[in-house]
Coordinates of N, CA and C in Angstrom, one line a residue:
M1 N -40.3 23.1 0.4 CA -40.0 22.7 1.8 C -38.7 21.8 1.8
N2 N -37.9 21.9 0.7 CA -36.7 21.2 0.7 C -35.6 21.9 1.5
K3 N -35.2 21.3 2.6 CA -34.2 22.0 3.4 C -32.9 21.2 3.1
I4 N -31.9 22.0 2.6 CA -30.6 21.4 2.3 C -29.7 21.8 3.5
L5 N -29.0 20.8 3.9 CA -28.0 21.0 5.0 C -26.7 21.5 4.4
T6 N -26.4 22.7 4.7 CA -25.2 23.3 4.3 C -24.3 23.7 5.5
F7 N -23.0 23.6 5.3 CA -22.1 23.9 6.5 C -22.1 25.4 6.8
S8 N -22.4 26.2 5.8 CA -22.4 27.6 6.1 C -23.5 28.0 7.0
R9 N -24.6 27.3 6.9 CA -25.7 27.5 7.8 C -25.6 26.9 9.2
H10 N -24.8 25.8 9.2 CA -24.6 25.0 10.4 C -23.1 24.8 10.7
P11 N -22.4 25.8 11.1 CA -21.0 25.6 11.3 C -20.6 24.6 12.4
K12 N -21.5 24.4 13.4 CA -21.2 23.5 14.5 C -21.2 22.1 13.9
V13 N -22.0 21.7 12.9 CA -22.0 20.4 12.3 C -20.6 20.1 11.7
L14 N -20.1 21.1 11.0 CA -18.8 21.0 10.4 C -17.7 20.8 11.4
Q15 N -17.8 21.5 12.5 CA -16.8 21.4 13.6 C -16.8 20.0 14.2
V16 N -18.0 19.5 14.4 CA -18.2 18.2 15.0 C -17.6 17.1 14.1
L17 N -17.9 17.2 12.8 CA -17.4 16.2 11.8 C -15.9 16.3 11.8
V18 N -15.3 17.4 11.7 CA -13.8 17.6 11.7 C -13.2 17.0 13.0
L19 N -13.8 17.3 14.1 CA -13.3 16.8 15.4 C -13.4 15.2 15.4
L20 N -14.5 14.7 14.9 CA -14.6 13.2 14.9 C -13.6 12.6 14.0
F21 N -13.4 13.2 12.8 CA -12.4 12.7 11.9 C -11.0 12.7 12.5
V22 N -10.6 13.8 13.2 CA -9.3 13.9 13.8 C -9.1 12.9 14.9
V23 N -10.1 12.7 15.7 CA -10.1 11.8 16.8 C -9.9 10.4 16.3
G24 N -10.7 10.0 15.2 CA -10.6 8.7 14.6 C -9.3 8.4 14.0
L25 N -8.7 9.4 13.3 CA -7.4 9.3 12.7 C -6.3 9.1 13.8
L26 N -6.3 9.9 14.8 CA -5.3 9.7 15.9 C -5.5 8.4 16.6
T27 N -6.7 7.9 16.8 CA -6.9 6.6 17.4 C -6.4 5.5 16.6
S28 N -6.6 5.6 15.3 CA -6.1 4.6 14.3 C -4.6 4.5 14.3
L29 N -4.0 5.7 14.3 CA -2.5 5.8 14.3 C -1.9 5.2 15.6
S30 N -2.5 5.5 16.7 CA -2.0 5.1 18.0 C -2.2 3.6 18.2
L31 N -3.3 3.0 17.7 CA -3.5 1.6 17.8 C -2.8 0.8 16.7
G32 N -2.2 1.4 15.8 CA -1.5 0.7 14.7 C -2.3 0.2 13.6
I33 N -3.6 0.7 13.6 CA -4.5 0.3 12.5 C -4.0 0.9 11.2
I34 N -3.6 2.2 11.2 CA -2.9 2.8 10.1 C -1.4 2.9 10.4
P35 N -0.6 2.2 9.6 CA 0.8 2.2 9.9 C 1.5 3.6 9.7
I36 N 2.3 4.0 10.6 CA 3.1 5.2 10.4 C 4.3 4.9 9.5
N37 N 4.6 5.7 8.6 CA 5.7 5.5 7.7 C 7.0 5.8 8.5
N38 N 7.5 4.8 9.2 CA 8.8 5.0 10.0 C 9.8 4.0 9.6
S39 N 10.9 4.0 10.2 CA 12.0 3.1 9.9 C 11.7 1.7 9.9
Y40 N 10.7 1.3 10.8 CA 10.3 -0.1 10.9 C 9.6 -0.6 9.6
N41 N 8.9 0.3 8.9 CA 8.1 0.0 7.8 C 8.9 0.2 6.5
K42 N 10.1 0.7 6.5 CA 10.9 0.9 5.3 C 11.9 -0.1 5.0
A43 N 11.7 -1.3 5.6 CA 12.7 -2.4 5.4 C 12.7 -2.8 4.0
D44 N 13.8 -2.9 3.4 CA 13.9 -3.4 2.0 C 13.7 -4.9 2.1
K45 N 12.9 -5.5 1.2 CA 12.6 -6.9 1.3 C 13.8 -7.8 1.2
N46 N 14.9 -7.3 0.7 CA 16.1 -8.0 0.6 C 17.0 -7.9 1.8
S47 N 16.6 -7.1 2.8 CA 17.4 -7.0 4.0 C 16.6 -7.3 5.2
L48 N 15.5 -8.0 5.1 CA 14.6 -8.4 6.2 C 14.5 -9.9 6.3
C49 N 14.6 -10.3 7.5 CA 14.6 -11.8 7.8 C 13.7 -12.0 9.1
I50 N 12.8 -12.9 9.0 CA 12.0 -13.3 10.1 C 12.6 -14.5 10.8
L51 N 12.9 -14.3 12.1 CA 13.5 -15.4 12.8 C 12.5 -16.4 13.3
S52 N 12.6 -17.6 12.8 CA 11.6 -18.6 13.2 C 12.4 -19.9 13.6
E53 N 12.0 -20.5 14.7 CA 12.7 -21.7 15.2 C 14.1 -21.4 15.5
G54 N 14.4 -20.2 15.9 CA 15.8 -19.9 16.4 C 16.8 -19.6 15.3
K55 N 16.4 -19.7 14.0 CA 17.3 -19.5 12.9 C 16.7 -18.7 11.8
C56 N 17.6 -17.9 11.1 CA 17.1 -17.1 10.0 C 18.2 -17.0 8.9
E57 N 17.8 -17.2 7.7 CA 18.8 -17.1 6.6 C 18.4 -16.0 5.7
L58 N 19.4 -15.2 5.3 CA 19.1 -14.1 4.4 C 20.0 -14.1 3.2
S59 N 19.5 -13.9 2.0 CA 20.3 -13.9 0.8 C 20.8 -12.4 0.6
L60 N 22.1 -12.3 0.6 CA 22.7 -11.0 0.3 C 23.4 -11.1 -1.0
T61 N 23.9 -10.0 -1.6 CA 24.6 -10.1 -2.9 C 25.8 -10.9 -2.8
E62 N 26.5 -10.9 -1.6 CA 27.8 -11.6 -1.4 C 27.6 -13.1 -1.1
G63 N 26.4 -13.5 -0.7 CA 26.1 -14.8 -0.3 C 25.0 -14.9 0.8
T64 N 25.0 -16.0 1.5 CA 24.0 -16.2 2.6 C 24.5 -15.8 3.9
M65 N 23.6 -15.0 4.6 CA 23.9 -14.6 6.0 C 23.0 -15.4 6.9
T66 N 23.5 -16.0 8.0 CA 22.7 -16.8 8.9 C 22.8 -16.2 10.3
V67 N 21.6 -16.0 10.9 CA 21.5 -15.6 12.3 C 20.8 -16.6 13.1
S68 N 21.4 -17.0 14.2 CA 20.7 -18.0 15.1 C 20.8 -17.5 16.5
I69 N 19.7 -17.7 17.2 CA 19.6 -17.4 18.7 C 19.3 -18.7 19.4
A70 N 20.2 -19.1 20.3 CA 20.1 -20.4 21.0 C 19.0 -20.3 22.1
G71 N 18.3 -21.4 22.2 CA 17.3 -21.5 23.2 C 16.0 -20.8 22.9
Q72 N 15.1 -20.8 23.9 CA 13.8 -20.1 23.8 C 13.9 -18.6 23.9
L73 N 13.2 -17.9 23.1 CA 13.3 -16.4 23.2 C 12.5 -15.9 24.4
L74 N 13.2 -15.7 25.5 CA 12.5 -15.2 26.7 C 13.1 -13.9 27.1
T75 N 12.3 -13.1 27.8 CA 12.7 -11.8 28.3 C 13.5 -12.0 29.6
E76 N 14.3 -11.0 30.0 CA 15.0 -11.0 31.2 C 16.0 -12.2 31.4
E77 N 16.4 -12.8 30.3 CA 17.3 -13.9 30.4 C 18.4 -13.7 29.3
Q78 N 19.6 -14.2 29.5 CA 20.7 -14.1 28.5 C 20.3 -14.9 27.3
L79 N 20.4 -14.3 26.1 CA 20.2 -15.0 24.9 C 21.5 -15.0 24.1
D80 N 22.0 -16.1 23.7 CA 23.2 -16.2 22.9 C 22.9 -16.1 21.4
I81 N 23.7 -15.4 20.7 CA 23.4 -15.2 19.2 C 24.7 -15.5 18.5
A82 N 24.5 -16.1 17.3 CA 25.6 -16.4 16.4 C 25.2 -15.9 15.0
V83 N 26.2 -15.3 14.3 CA 26.0 -14.8 13.0 C 27.1 -15.3 12.1
T84 N 26.7 -15.9 10.9 CA 27.6 -16.3 9.9 C 27.4 -15.4 8.7
L85 N 28.5 -14.8 8.2 CA 28.5 -13.9 7.1 C 29.2 -14.5 5.9
P86 N 28.8 -14.0 4.7 CA 29.6 -14.4 3.5 C 31.0 -13.7 3.6
D87 N 31.9 -14.2 2.8 CA 33.3 -13.7 2.7 C 33.3 -12.2 2.5
N88 N 34.3 -11.5 3.1 CA 34.5 -10.1 2.9 C 33.5 -9.2 3.5
L89 N 32.6 -9.7 4.4 CA 31.7 -8.8 5.1 C 32.1 -8.9 6.6
T90 N 31.9 -7.8 7.3 CA 32.1 -7.7 8.7 C 30.9 -6.9 9.3
I91 N 30.7 -7.1 10.6 CA 29.7 -6.4 11.4 C 30.3 -5.2 12.0
T92 N 29.7 -4.0 11.7 CA 30.2 -2.8 12.4 C 29.5 -2.5 13.6
S93 N 28.2 -2.9 13.7 CA 27.4 -2.6 15.0 C 26.2 -3.5 14.9
A94 N 25.6 -3.7 16.1 CA 24.3 -4.4 16.2 C 23.5 -3.9 17.4
R95 N 22.2 -3.8 17.2 CA 21.3 -3.3 18.3 C 19.9 -3.9 18.1
I96 N 19.2 -3.9 19.2 CA 17.8 -4.4 19.2 C 16.9 -3.3 19.6
E97 N 15.8 -3.2 18.9 CA 14.7 -2.2 19.2 C 13.4 -2.9 19.2
G98 N 12.5 -2.4 20.1 CA 11.1 -2.8 20.1 C 10.4 -2.3 18.9
I99 N 9.5 -3.1 18.3 CA 8.7 -2.6 17.2 C 7.3 -2.1 17.7
N100 N 6.6 -2.9 18.4 CA 5.3 -2.5 18.8 C 5.2 -1.7 20.1
M101 N 6.4 -1.5 20.8 CA 6.5 -0.7 22.0 C 7.9 -0.2 22.1
Y102 N 8.1 1.1 22.4 CA 9.5 1.6 22.6 C 10.1 1.0 23.8
M103 N 11.2 0.3 23.7 CA 11.9 -0.3 24.8 C 13.4 0.2 24.9
G104 N 13.6 1.3 24.2 CA 15.0 1.8 24.2 C 15.8 1.1 23.1
V105 N 17.1 1.3 23.1 CA 18.0 0.6 22.2 C 18.9 -0.3 23.0
I106 N 18.8 -1.6 22.7 CA 19.6 -2.6 23.4 C 20.8 -2.9 22.6
P107 N 22.0 -2.6 23.0 CA 23.2 -2.9 22.2 C 23.5 -4.4 22.3
V108 N 24.0 -4.9 21.1 CA 24.4 -6.3 21.0 C 25.9 -6.3 20.6
V109 N 26.7 -6.8 21.5 CA 28.1 -6.8 21.2 C 28.4 -8.2 20.6
L110 N 28.8 -8.1 19.3 CA 29.2 -9.3 18.6 C 30.7 -9.3 18.4
K111 N 31.4 -10.4 18.7 CA 32.8 -10.5 18.5 C 33.1 -11.6 17.4
Q112 N 34.1 -11.3 16.6 CA 34.4 -12.2 15.5 C 35.1 -13.4 16.1
Q113 N 34.6 -14.6 15.8 CA 35.2 -15.9 16.3 C 36.1 -16.5 15.3
G114 N 35.8 -16.3 14.0 CA 36.6 -16.9 12.9 C 36.5 -16.0 11.7
N115 N 36.8 -16.5 10.6 CA 36.7 -15.6 9.4 C 35.3 -15.1 9.1
N116 N 34.3 -15.9 9.2 CA 33.0 -15.5 8.9 C 32.0 -15.7 10.1
E117 N 32.5 -16.1 11.2 CA 31.7 -16.4 12.4 C 31.7 -15.2 13.4
W118 N 30.5 -14.8 13.9 CA 30.4 -13.8 15.0 C 29.5 -14.4 16.1
A119 N 29.8 -14.0 17.3 CA 29.0 -14.5 18.5 C 28.9 -13.4 19.5
G120 N 27.8 -13.5 20.2 CA 27.6 -12.5 21.3 C 26.4 -12.9 22.1
W121 N 25.9 -12.0 22.9 CA 24.7 -12.2 23.7 C 24.0 -10.9 24.0
F122 N 22.7 -11.0 24.4 CA 21.9 -9.8 24.8 C 20.9 -10.3 25.7
M123 N 20.2 -9.3 26.3 CA 19.1 -9.6 27.3 C 18.0 -8.6 26.9
L124 N 16.8 -9.1 26.8 CA 15.6 -8.3 26.5 C 14.9 -7.9 27.7
G125 N 14.4 -6.7 27.8 CA 13.6 -6.3 28.9 C 12.2 -6.8 28.8
S126 N 11.5 -6.9 30.0 CA 10.1 -7.3 30.0 C 9.2 -6.1 29.9
C127 N 8.1 -6.3 29.3 CA 7.1 -5.2 29.2 C 5.7 -5.7 29.4
S128 N 4.8 -4.7 29.3 CA 3.4 -5.1 29.7 C 2.7 -5.8 28.5
E129 N 3.2 -5.7 27.3 CA 2.6 -6.4 26.2 C 2.7 -7.9 26.3
P130 N 1.6 -8.6 26.0 CA 1.7 -10.1 26.1 C 2.6 -10.7 25.0
Q131 N 2.6 -10.0 23.9 CA 3.5 -10.5 22.8 C 4.3 -9.2 22.3
M132 N 5.6 -9.3 22.4 CA 6.5 -8.2 22.0 C 7.2 -8.5 20.7
Q133 N 7.2 -7.6 19.8 CA 7.9 -7.7 18.5 C 9.2 -6.9 18.6
W134 N 10.2 -7.5 18.1 CA 11.6 -6.9 18.2 C 12.2 -6.9 16.8
Q135 N 13.2 -6.1 16.6 CA 14.1 -6.2 15.5 C 15.5 -6.0 15.9
L136 N 16.3 -6.9 15.4 CA 17.7 -6.9 15.5 C 18.3 -6.2 14.3
L137 N 19.0 -5.1 14.5 CA 19.5 -4.4 13.3 C 21.0 -4.6 13.3
I138 N 21.5 -5.2 12.2 CA 22.9 -5.5 12.1 C 23.5 -4.7 11.0
Q139 N 24.4 -3.8 11.3 CA 25.1 -2.9 10.3 C 26.3 -3.7 9.8
L140 N 26.3 -3.8 8.5 CA 27.4 -4.5 7.8 C 28.3 -3.5 7.1
N141 N 29.6 -3.7 7.0 CA 30.5 -2.8 6.3 C 30.0 -2.8 4.8
G142 N 30.0 -1.6 4.3 CA 29.6 -1.4 2.9 C 28.1 -1.3 2.6
Y143 N 27.3 -1.5 3.6 CA 25.9 -1.4 3.5 C 25.4 -0.1 4.1
A144 N 24.6 0.6 3.3 CA 24.0 1.9 3.8 C 23.0 1.7 4.9
A145 N 22.2 0.7 4.8 CA 21.1 0.4 5.8 C 21.4 -0.9 6.5
P146 N 21.0 -1.0 7.7 CA 21.2 -2.3 8.4 C 20.3 -3.4 8.0
V147 N 20.8 -4.6 8.2 CA 20.0 -5.8 7.9 C 19.1 -6.0 9.1
S148 N 17.8 -6.2 8.9 CA 16.8 -6.3 10.0 C 16.4 -7.8 10.2
V149 N 16.5 -8.3 11.4 CA 16.1 -9.6 11.8 C 14.9 -9.4 12.8
R150 N 13.7 -9.8 12.5 CA 12.6 -9.6 13.3 C 12.2 -10.9 14.1
F151 N 11.8 -10.8 15.3 CA 11.4 -11.9 16.1 C 10.4 -11.4 17.2
T152 N 9.7 -12.4 17.8 CA 8.7 -12.1 18.8 C 8.9 -12.9 20.1
T153 N 8.7 -12.2 21.2 CA 8.7 -12.9 22.5 C 7.3 -12.9 23.1
T154 N 7.0 -13.9 23.9 CA 5.8 -14.0 24.6 C 6.0 -14.0 26.1
Q155 N 5.2 -13.3 26.8 CA 5.4 -13.3 28.3 C 5.3 -14.7 28.9
K156 N 6.0 -15.0 29.9 CA 6.0 -16.3 30.6 C 4.7 -16.5 31.2

């Protein structure tokens, strides 16, 4: 009287299990429980900086890079940014992207103020997330990948 459950005798059981697995996997990916291997997760530890208290310092081969954003990080308001680079480095481009929600690409125009000083401004859009994670990607001359500066905004 030993009844063994085999999938060949019960193909519906196999179909239900596969369906449950696929639904669970897709749900985990969409909620961020399982990280998708994308550009946000490939940041080299030497090119990632977490902005806290308005300032971030990053050690590069050429020296220290400093990024500062004046004032409180608020959406829908102008935010001024200053970047100090080591000698012989220049910024070729800069942009901001949302991490936990796609918000498009926000260009950041940085103008050279002195030998190693750059300044500019940007404005972040508002979204439905109570806390939004962002990354400022700064492309430096001679660097294959951009330097990533991450920060968080909270809704007012």
